GROMACS .gro file of C-alpha atoms in nm:
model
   73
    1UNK     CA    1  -0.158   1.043  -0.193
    2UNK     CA    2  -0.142   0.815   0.126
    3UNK     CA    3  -0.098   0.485  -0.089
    4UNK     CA    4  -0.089   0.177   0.154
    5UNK     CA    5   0.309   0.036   0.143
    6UNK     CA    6   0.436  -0.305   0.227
    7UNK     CA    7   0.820  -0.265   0.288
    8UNK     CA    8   1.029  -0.592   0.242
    9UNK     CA    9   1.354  -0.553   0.392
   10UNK     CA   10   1.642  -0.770   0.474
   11UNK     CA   11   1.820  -0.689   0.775
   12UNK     CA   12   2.159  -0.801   0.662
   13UNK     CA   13   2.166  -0.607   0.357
   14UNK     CA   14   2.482  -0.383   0.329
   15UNK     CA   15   2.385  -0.113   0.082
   16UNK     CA   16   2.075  -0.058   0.213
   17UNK     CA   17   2.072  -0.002   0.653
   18UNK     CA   18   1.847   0.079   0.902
   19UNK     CA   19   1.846   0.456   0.830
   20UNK     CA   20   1.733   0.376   0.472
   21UNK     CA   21   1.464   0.201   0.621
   22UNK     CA   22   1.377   0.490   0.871
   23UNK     CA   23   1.312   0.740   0.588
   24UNK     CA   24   1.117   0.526   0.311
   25UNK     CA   25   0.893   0.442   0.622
   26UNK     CA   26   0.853   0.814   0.686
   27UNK     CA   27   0.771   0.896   0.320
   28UNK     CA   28   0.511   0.631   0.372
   29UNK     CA   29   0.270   0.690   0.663
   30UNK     CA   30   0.056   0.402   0.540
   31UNK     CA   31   0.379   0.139   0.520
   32UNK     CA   32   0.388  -0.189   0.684
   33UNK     CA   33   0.772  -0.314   0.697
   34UNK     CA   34   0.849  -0.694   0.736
   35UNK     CA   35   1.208  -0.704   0.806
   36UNK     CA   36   1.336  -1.025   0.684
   37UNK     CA   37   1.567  -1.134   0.937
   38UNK     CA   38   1.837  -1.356   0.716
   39UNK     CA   39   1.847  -1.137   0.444
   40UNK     CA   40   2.063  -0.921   0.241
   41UNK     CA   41   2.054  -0.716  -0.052
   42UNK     CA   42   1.870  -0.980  -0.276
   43UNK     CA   43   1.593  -1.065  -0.094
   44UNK     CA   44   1.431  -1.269  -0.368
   45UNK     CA   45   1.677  -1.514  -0.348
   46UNK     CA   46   1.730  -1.518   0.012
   47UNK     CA   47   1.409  -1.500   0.147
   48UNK     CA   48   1.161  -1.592  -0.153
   49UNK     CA   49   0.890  -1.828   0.068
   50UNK     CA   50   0.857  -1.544   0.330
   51UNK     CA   51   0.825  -1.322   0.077
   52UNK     CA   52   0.543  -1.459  -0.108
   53UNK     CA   53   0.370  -1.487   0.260
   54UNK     CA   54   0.413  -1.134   0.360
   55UNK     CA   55   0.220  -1.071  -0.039
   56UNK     CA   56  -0.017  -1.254  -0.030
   57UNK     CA   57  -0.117  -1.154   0.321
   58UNK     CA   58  -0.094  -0.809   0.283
   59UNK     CA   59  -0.266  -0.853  -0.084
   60UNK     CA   60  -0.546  -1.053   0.016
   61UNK     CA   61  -0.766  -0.826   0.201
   62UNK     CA   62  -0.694  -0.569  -0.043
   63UNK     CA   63  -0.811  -0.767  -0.341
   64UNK     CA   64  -1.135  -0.887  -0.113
   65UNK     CA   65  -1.243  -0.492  -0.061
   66UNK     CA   66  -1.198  -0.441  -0.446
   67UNK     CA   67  -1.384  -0.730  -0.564
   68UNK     CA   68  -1.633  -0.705  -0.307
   69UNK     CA   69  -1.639  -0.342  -0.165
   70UNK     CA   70  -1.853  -0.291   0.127
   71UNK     CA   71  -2.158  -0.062   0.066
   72UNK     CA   72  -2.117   0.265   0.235
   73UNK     CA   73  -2.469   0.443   0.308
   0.00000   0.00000   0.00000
């Protein structure tokens, strides 16, 4: 099922690289990536403000067409 994706991802993380990156995206068509510039493997702690951002942005129109889906006719 083409699930939408949002892909956190800190560009200085060691374990996880680039090519990683490349083939979650590709086993997600529907993936938006943030890459998080300054961060490493534990994103939470080094990037926790952007990440609650790049949530609730991609969340928020989601939750709107739930609670409020348009009518299709």
């Amino acid at each position: 099922e083409d699930l939408p994706v949002l892909l956190l991802w800190g560009a200085r993380d060691p374990a996880f690289r680039e090519a990683e990156r490349r083939r979650f995206e590709r086993a997600f068509p529907k993936h938006r990536t943030v890459v998080l510039g300054d961060a490493g493997h534990f994103i939470q702690e080094d990037a926790a403000n952007e990440i609650v951002e790049e949530i609730s942005g991609w969340l928020s129109p989601r939750v709107t067409e739930a609670m409020f889906p348009l009518s299709r006719g």
